[in-house]
mmCIF file of C-alpha atoms in Angstrom:
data_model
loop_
_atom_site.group_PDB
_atom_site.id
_atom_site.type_symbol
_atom_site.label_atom_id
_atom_site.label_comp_id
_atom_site.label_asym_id
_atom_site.label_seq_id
_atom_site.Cartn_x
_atom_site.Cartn_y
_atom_site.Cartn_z
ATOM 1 C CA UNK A 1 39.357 23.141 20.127
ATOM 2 C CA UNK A 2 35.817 24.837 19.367
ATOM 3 C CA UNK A 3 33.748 24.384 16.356
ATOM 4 C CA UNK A 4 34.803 26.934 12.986
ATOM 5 C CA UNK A 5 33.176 29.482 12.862
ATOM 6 C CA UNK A 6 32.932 29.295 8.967
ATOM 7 C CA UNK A 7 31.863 25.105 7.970
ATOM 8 C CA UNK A 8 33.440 24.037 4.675
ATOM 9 C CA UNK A 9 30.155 22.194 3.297
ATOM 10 C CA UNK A 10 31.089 19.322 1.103
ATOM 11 C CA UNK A 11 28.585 17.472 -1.283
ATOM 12 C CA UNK A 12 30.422 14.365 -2.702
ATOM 13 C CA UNK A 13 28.590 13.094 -5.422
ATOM 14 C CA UNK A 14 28.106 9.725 -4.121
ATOM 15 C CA UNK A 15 27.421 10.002 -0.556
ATOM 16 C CA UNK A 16 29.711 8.238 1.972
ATOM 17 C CA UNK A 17 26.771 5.980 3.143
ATOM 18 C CA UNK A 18 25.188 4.638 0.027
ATOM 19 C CA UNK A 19 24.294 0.955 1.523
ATOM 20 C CA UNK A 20 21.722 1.364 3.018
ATOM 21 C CA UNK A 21 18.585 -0.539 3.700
ATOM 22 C CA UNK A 22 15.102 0.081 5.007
ATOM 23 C CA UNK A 23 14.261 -2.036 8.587
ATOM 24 C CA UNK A 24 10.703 -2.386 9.377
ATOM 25 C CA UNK A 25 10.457 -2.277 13.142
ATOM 26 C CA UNK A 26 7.780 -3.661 14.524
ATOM 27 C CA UNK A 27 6.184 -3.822 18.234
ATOM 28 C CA UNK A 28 3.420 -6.634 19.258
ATOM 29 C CA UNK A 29 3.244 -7.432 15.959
ATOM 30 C CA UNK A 30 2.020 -3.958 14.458
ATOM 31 C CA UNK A 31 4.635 -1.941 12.342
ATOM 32 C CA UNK A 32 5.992 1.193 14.080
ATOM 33 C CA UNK A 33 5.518 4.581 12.259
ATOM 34 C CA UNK A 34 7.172 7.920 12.295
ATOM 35 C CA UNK A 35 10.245 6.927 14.881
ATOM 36 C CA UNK A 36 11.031 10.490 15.611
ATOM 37 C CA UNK A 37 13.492 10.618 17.474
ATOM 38 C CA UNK A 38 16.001 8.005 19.447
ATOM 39 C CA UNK A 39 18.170 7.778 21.957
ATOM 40 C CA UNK A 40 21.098 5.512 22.358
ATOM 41 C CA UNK A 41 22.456 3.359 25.340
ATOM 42 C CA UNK A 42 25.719 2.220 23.486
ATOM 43 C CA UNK A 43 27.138 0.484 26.635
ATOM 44 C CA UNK A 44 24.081 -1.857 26.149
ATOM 45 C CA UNK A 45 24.059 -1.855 22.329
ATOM 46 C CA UNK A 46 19.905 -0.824 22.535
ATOM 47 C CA UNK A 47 18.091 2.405 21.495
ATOM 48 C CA UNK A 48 14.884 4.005 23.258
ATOM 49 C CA UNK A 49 12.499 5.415 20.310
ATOM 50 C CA UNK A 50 10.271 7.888 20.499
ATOM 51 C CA UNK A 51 7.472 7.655 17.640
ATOM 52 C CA UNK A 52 3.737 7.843 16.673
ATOM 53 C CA UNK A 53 2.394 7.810 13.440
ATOM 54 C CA UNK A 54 1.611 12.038 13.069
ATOM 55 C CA UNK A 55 -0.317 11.606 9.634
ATOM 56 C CA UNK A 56 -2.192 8.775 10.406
ATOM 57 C CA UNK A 57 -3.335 10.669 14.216
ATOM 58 C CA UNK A 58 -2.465 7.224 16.050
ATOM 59 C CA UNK A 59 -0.967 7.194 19.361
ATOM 60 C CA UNK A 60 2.574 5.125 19.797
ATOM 61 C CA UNK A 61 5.296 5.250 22.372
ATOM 62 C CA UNK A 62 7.971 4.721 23.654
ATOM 63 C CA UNK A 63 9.819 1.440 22.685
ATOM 64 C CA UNK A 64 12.918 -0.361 23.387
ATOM 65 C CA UNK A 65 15.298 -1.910 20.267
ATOM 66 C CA UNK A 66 18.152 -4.276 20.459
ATOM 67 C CA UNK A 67 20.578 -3.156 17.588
ATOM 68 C CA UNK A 68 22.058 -5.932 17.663
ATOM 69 C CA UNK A 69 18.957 -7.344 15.377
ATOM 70 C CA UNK A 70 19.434 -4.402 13.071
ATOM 71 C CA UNK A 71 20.860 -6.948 10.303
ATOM 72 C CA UNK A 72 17.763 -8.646 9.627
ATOM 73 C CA UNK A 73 14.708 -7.031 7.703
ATOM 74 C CA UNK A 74 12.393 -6.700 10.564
ATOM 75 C CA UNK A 75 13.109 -6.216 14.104
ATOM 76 C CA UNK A 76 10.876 -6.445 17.155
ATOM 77 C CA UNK A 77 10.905 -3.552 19.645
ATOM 78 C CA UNK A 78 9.639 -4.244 23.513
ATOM 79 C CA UNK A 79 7.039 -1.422 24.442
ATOM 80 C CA UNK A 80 7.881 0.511 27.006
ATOM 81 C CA UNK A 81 5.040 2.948 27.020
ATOM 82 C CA UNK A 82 2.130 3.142 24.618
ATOM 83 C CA UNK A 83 -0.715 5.355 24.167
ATOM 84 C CA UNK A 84 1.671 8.684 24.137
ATOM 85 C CA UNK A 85 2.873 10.978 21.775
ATOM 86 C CA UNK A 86 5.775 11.373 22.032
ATOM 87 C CA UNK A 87 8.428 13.825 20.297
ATOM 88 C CA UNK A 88 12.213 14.662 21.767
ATOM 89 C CA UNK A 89 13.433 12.444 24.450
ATOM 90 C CA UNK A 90 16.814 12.258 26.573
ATOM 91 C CA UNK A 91 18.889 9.387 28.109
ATOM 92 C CA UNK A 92 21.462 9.418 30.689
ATOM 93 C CA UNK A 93 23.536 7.083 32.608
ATOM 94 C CA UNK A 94 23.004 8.065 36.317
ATOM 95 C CA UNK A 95 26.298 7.573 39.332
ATOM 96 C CA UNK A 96 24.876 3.955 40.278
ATOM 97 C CA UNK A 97 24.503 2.880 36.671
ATOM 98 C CA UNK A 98 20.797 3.427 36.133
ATOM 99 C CA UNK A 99 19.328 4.877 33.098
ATOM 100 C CA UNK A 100 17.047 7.682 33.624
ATOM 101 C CA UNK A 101 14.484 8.763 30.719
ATOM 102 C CA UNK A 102 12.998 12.144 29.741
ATOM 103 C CA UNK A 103 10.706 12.391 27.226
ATOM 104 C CA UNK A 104 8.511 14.890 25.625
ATOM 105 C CA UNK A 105 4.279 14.394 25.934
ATOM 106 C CA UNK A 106 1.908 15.999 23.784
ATOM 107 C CA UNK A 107 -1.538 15.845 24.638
ATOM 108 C CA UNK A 108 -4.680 15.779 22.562
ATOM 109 C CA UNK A 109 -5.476 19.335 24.121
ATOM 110 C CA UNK A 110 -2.575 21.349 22.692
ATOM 111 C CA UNK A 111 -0.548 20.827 25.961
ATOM 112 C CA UNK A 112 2.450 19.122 26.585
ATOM 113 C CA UNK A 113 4.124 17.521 29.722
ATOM 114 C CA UNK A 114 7.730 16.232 30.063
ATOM 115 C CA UNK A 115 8.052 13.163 31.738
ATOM 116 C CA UNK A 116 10.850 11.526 33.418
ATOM 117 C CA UNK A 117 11.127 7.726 33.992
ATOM 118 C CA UNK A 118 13.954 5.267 35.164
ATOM 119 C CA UNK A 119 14.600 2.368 32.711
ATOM 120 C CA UNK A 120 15.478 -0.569 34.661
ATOM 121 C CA UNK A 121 15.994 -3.703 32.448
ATOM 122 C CA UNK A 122 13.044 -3.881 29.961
ATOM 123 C CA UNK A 123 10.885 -1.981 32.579
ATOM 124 C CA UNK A 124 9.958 2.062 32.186
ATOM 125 C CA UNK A 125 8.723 3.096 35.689
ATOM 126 C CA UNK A 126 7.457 6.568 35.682
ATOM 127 C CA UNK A 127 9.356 8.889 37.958
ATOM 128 C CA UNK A 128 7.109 12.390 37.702
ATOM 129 C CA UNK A 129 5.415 15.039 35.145
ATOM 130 C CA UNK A 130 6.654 18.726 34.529
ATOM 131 C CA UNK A 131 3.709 20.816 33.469
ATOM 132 C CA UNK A 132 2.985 24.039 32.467
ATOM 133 C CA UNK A 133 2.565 26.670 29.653
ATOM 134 C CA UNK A 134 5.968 26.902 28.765
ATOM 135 C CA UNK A 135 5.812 22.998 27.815
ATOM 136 C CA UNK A 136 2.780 23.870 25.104
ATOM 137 C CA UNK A 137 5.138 23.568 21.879
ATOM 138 C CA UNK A 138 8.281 21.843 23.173
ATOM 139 C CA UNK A 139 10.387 19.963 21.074
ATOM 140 C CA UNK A 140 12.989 18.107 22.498
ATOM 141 C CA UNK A 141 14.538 17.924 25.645
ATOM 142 C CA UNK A 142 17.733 17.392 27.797
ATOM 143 C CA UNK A 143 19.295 16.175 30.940
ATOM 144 C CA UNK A 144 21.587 19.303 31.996
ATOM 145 C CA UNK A 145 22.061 17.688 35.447
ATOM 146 C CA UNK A 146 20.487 15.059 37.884
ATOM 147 C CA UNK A 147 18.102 17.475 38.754
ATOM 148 C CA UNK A 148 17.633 20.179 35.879
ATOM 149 C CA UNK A 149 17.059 20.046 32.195
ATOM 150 C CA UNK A 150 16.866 22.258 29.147
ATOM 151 C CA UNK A 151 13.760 21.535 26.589
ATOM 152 C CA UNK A 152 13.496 23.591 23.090
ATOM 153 C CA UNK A 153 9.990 25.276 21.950
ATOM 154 C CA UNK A 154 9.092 25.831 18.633
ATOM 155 C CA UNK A 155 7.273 28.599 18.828
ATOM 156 C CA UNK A 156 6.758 31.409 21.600
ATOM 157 C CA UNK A 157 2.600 30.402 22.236
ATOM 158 C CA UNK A 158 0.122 28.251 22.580
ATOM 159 C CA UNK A 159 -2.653 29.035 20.094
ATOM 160 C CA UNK A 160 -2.534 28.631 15.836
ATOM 161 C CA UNK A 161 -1.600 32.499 15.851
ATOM 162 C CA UNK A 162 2.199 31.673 17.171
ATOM 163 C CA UNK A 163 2.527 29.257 13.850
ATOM 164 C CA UNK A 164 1.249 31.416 12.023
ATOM 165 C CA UNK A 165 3.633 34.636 13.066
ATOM 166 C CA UNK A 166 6.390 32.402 12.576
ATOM 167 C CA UNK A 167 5.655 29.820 9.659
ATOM 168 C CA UNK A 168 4.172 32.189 7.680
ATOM 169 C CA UNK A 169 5.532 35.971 8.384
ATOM 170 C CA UNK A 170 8.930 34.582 9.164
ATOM 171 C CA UNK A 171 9.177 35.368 13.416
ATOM 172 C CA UNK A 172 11.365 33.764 15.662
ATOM 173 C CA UNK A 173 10.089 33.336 19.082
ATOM 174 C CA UNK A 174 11.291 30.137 19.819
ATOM 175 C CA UNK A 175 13.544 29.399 22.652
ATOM 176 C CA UNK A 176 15.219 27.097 25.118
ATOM 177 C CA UNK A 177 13.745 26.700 28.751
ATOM 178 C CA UNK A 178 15.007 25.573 31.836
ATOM 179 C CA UNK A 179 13.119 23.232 34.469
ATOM 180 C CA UNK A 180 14.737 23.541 37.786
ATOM 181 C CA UNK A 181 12.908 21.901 40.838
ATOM 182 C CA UNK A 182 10.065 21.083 38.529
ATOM 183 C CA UNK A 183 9.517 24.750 37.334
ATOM 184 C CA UNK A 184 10.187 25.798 33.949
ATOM 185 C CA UNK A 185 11.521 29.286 32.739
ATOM 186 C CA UNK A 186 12.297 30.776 29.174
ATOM 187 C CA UNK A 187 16.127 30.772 29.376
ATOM 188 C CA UNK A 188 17.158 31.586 25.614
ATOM 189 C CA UNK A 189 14.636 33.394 23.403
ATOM 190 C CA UNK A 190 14.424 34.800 19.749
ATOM 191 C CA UNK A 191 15.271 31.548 17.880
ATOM 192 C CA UNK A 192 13.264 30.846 14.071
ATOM 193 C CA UNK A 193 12.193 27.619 15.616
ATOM 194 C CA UNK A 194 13.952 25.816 18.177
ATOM 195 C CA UNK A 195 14.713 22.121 17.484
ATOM 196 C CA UNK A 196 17.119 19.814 18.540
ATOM 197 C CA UNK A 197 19.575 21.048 21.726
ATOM 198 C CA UNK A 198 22.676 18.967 22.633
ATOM 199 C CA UNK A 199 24.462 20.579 26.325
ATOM 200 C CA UNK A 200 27.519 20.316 26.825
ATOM 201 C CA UNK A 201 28.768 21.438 30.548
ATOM 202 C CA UNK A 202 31.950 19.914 30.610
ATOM 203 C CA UNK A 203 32.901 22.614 27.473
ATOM 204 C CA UNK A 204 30.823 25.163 28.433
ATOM 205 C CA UNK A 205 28.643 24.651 25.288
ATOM 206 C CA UNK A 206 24.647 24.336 24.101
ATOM 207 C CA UNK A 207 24.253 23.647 20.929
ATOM 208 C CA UNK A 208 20.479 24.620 19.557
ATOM 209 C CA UNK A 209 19.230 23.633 15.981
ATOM 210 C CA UNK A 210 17.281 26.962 14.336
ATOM 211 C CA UNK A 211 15.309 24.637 12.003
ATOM 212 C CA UNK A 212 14.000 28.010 9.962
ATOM 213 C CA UNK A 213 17.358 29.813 10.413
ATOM 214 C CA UNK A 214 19.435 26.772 8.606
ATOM 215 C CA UNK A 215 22.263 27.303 11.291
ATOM 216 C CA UNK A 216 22.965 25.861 14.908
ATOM 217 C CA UNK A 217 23.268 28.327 17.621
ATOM 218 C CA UNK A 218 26.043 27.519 20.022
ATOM 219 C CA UNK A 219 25.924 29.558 23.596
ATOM 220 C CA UNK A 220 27.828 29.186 26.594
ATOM 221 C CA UNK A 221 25.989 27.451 29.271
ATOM 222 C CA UNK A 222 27.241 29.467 31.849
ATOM 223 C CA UNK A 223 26.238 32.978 30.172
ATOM 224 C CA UNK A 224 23.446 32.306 27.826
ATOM 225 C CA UNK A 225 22.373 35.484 27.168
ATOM 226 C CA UNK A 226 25.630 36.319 25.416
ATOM 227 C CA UNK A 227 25.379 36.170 21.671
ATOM 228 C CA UNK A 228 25.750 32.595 20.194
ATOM 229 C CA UNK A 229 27.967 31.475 17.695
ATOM 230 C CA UNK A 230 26.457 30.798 14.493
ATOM 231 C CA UNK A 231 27.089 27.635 12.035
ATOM 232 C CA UNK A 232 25.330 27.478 8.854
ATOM 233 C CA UNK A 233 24.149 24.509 7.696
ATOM 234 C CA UNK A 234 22.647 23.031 4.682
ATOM 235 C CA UNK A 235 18.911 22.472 5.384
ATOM 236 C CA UNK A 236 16.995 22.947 8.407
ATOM 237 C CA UNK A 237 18.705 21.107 10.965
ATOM 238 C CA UNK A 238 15.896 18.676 13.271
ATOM 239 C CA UNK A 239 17.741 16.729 16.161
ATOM 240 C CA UNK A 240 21.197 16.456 17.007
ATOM 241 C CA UNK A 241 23.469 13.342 18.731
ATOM 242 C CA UNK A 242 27.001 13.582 19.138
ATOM 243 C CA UNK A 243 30.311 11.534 19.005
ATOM 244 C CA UNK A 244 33.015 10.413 20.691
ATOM 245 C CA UNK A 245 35.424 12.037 18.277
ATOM 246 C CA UNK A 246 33.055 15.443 18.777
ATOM 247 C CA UNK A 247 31.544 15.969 16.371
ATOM 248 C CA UNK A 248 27.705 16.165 15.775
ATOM 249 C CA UNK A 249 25.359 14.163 13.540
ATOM 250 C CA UNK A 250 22.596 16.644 12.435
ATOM 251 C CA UNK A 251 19.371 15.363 10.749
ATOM 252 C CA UNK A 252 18.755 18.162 8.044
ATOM 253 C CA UNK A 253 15.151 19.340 6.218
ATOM 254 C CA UNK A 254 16.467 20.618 2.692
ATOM 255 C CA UNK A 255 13.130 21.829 1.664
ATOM 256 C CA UNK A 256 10.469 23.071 3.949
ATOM 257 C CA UNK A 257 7.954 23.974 1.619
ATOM 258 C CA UNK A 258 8.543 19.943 0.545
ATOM 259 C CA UNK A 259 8.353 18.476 3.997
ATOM 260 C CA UNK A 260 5.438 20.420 5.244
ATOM 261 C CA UNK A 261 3.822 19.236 2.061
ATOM 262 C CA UNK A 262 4.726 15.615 2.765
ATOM 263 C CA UNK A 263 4.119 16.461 6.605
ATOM 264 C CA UNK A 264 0.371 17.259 6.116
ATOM 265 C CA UNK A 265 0.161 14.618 3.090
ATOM 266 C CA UNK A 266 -0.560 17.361 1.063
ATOM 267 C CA UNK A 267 -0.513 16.998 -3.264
ATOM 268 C CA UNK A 268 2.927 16.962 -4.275
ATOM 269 C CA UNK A 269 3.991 15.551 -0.825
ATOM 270 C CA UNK A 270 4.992 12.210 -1.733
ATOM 271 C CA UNK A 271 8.342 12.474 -0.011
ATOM 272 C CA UNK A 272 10.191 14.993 1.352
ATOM 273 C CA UNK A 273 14.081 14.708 0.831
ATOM 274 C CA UNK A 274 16.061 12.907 3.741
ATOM 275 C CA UNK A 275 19.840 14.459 4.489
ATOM 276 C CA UNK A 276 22.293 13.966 7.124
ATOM 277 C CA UNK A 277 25.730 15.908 8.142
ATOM 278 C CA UNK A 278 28.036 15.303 10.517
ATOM 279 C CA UNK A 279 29.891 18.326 11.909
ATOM 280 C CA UNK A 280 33.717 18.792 13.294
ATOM 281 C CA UNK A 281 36.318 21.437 13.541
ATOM 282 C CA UNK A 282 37.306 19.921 10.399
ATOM 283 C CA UNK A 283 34.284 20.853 8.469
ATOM 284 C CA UNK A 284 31.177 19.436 7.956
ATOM 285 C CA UNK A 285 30.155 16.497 6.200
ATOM 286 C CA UNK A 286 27.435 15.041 4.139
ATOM 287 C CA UNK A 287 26.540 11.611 5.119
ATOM 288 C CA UNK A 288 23.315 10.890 3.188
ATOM 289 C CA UNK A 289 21.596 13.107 0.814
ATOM 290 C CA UNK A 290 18.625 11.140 -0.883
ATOM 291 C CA UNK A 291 15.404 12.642 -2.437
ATOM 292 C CA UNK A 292 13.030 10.851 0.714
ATOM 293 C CA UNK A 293 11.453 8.098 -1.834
ATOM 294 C CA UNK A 294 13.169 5.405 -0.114
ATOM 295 C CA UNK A 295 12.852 6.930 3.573
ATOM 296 C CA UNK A 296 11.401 10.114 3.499
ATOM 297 C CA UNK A 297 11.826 13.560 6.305
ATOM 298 C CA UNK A 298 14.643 12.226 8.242
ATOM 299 C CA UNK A 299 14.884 13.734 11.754
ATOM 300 C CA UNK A 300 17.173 11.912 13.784
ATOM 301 C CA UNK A 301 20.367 9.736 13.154
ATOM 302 C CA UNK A 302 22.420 7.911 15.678
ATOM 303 C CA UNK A 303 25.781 5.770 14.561
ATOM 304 C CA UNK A 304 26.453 2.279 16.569
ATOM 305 C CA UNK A 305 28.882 0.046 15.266
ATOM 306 C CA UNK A 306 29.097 0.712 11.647
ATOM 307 C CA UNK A 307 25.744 1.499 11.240
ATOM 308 C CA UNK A 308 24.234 5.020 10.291
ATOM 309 C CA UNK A 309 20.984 4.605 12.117
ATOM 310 C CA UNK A 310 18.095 7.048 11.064
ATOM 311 C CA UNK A 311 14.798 8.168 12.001
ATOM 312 C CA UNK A 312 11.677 9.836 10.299
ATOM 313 C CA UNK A 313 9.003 11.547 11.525
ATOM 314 C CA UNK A 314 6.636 9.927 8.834
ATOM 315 C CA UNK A 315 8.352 6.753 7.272
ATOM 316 C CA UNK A 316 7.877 2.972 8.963
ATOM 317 C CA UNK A 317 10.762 1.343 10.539
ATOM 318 C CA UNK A 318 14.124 2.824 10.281
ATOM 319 C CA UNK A 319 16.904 3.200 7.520
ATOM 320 C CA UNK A 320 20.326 1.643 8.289
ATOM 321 C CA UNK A 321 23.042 2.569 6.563
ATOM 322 C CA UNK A 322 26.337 0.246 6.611
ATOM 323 C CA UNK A 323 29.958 1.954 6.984
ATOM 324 C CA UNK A 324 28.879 5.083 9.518
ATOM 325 C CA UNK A 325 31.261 6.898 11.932
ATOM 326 C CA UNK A 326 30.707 4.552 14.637
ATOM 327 C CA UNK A 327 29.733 5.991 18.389
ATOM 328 C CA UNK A 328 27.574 8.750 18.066
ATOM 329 C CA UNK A 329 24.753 8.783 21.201
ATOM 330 C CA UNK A 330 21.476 10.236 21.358
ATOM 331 C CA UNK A 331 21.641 11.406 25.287
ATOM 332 C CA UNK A 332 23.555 14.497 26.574
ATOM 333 C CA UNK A 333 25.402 12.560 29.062
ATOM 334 C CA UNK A 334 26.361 9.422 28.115
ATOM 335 C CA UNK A 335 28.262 7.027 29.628
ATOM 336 C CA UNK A 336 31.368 7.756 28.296
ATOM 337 C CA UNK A 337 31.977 11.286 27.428
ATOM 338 C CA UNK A 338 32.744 12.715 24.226
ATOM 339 C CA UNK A 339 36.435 13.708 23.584
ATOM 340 C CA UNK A 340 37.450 16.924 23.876
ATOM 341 C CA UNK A 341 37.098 19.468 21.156
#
């Protein structure tokens, strides 16, 4: 069964995960900053997370978590890779049982690479770069295949006049690309800034997140030109995991004049509000819904075990919330499948 094509949005007044707790995660010692995005290896019980502090105009990494050590106040992540900045990444469980990494580069030039890894153990060992122009504002990325992925640009250029066509005069010229033996194509344009993408071959699905269009674009993989189906959401939605029951976990941006404020640590930017929905054929529903002065500008949110798991772009550490619909994955093929839908 596909997604509705009308959501019910519900709003309880207390949200279903109200226990939660801040976890400062830390790596060598120093506290890790704006954790970004993360994806899970559930077989294993750890996490990959992609983060660097944005504001502060650090590098960070990429870093390894045990969630098993998610109960106590402060965990210790292994490093995996430092001195990157990194934004979406992608894990998937390859035929012999290896984990193989993709992950997002931006560079202090205005470029970006995507670069692919194998995870063996504790141990990232770099596999090759995809370059290009294409790769200049890319967002987040996914395995499609052993060979092929799709990554998500924001905007349509390179240069401060794409933002500005589309932050300010309201254009949509982002789009999903293809890389297929290490060259990248446009493969879905006209989208008010592509986020989050979550494929889906064995349904015949992509799901994109329109961060400026509050809605997630759902094509067919196998005719993507074809007009998508269209699922409103409330707030901009950032990056997307999935679970085994199907449905998605969305991170959502409520206010975008408020987060680009808190973004740029701009006056009146304190926080930014931090939401979360999980989406079914039943309907979607709200998860968390704070105002961001406990954990600010969610953008990613994974549930293991019990735990709603999130992610900010600016806070420290994580938030983990107790009593979450357990099994949602950060990777577009996981080890065991979601069910069908």
């Amino acid at each position: 069964m596909t997604f509705l094509l009308i959501i019910l949005l519900t709003h309880p007044a207390h949200p279903v995960h109200a226990a939660c707790r801040t976890v400062s995660v830390t790596a060598n010692g120093a506290p890790i900053t704006g954790i970004e995005d993360m994806a899970l290896d559930a077989a294993r019980g750890q996490a990959v997370l992609s983060a660097y502090d944005r504001r502060a105009g650090t590098t960070g990494g990429l870093y390894l978590l045990d969630l098993e050590t998610l109960d106590a106040p402060t965990v210790a992540a292994i490093p995996l890779a430092t001195g990157l900045r990194p934004a979406g990444i992608d894990l998937s469980a390859e035929p012999d049982g290896s984990r193989s990494l993709l992950a997002i580069s931006r560079h202090e030039d205005g470029s970006a690479t995507v670069e692919r890894y194998r995870l063996d153990g504790a141990t990232l060992i770099h596999q090759g770069t995809t370059a290009g122009p294409l790769l200049c504002r890319a967002n987040d990325v996914a395995f499609l295949d052993w060979e092929r992925f799709l990554f998500t640009s924001s905007h349509g250029g390179c240069g401060w006049g794409a933002v500005i066509e589309d932050n300010v005069l309201g254009g949509r010229h982002g789009f999903v690309g293809l890389v297929d033996d290490d060259k990248a194509r446009v493969l879905i344009g006209g989208i008010g800034f592509a986020n989050g993408l979550f494929p889906d071959p064995s349904h015949d699905r992509l799901t994109v997140a329109a961060t400026r269009e509050d809605a997630l674009l759902v094509y067919r993989l196998s005719d993507p030109q074809a007009p998508p189906r269209r699922i409103a959401v409330p707030g901009g939605p950032d990056n997307l995991t999935a679970d085994p029951d199907g449905r998605l976990l969305v991170a959502l941006h409520p206010s975008p004049f408020q987060l680009a404020l808190h973004r740029y640590g701009w006056p009146g930017g304190a926080a930014a509000p931090t939401r979360v929905a999980a989406l079914g054929p039943a309907g979607t529903e709200i998860l968390l819904d704070e105002d961001g002065r406990r954990f600010p500008a969610a953008t990613v949110a994974l549930s293991w075990n019990g735990w709603l798991i999130v992610g900010s772009v600016t806070a420290p550490g994580l938030l983990v919330c107790d009593a979450a619909a357990s099994g949602a994955t950060g990777s577009s093929a996981p080890a065991e499948p979601p069910a069908t839908r």
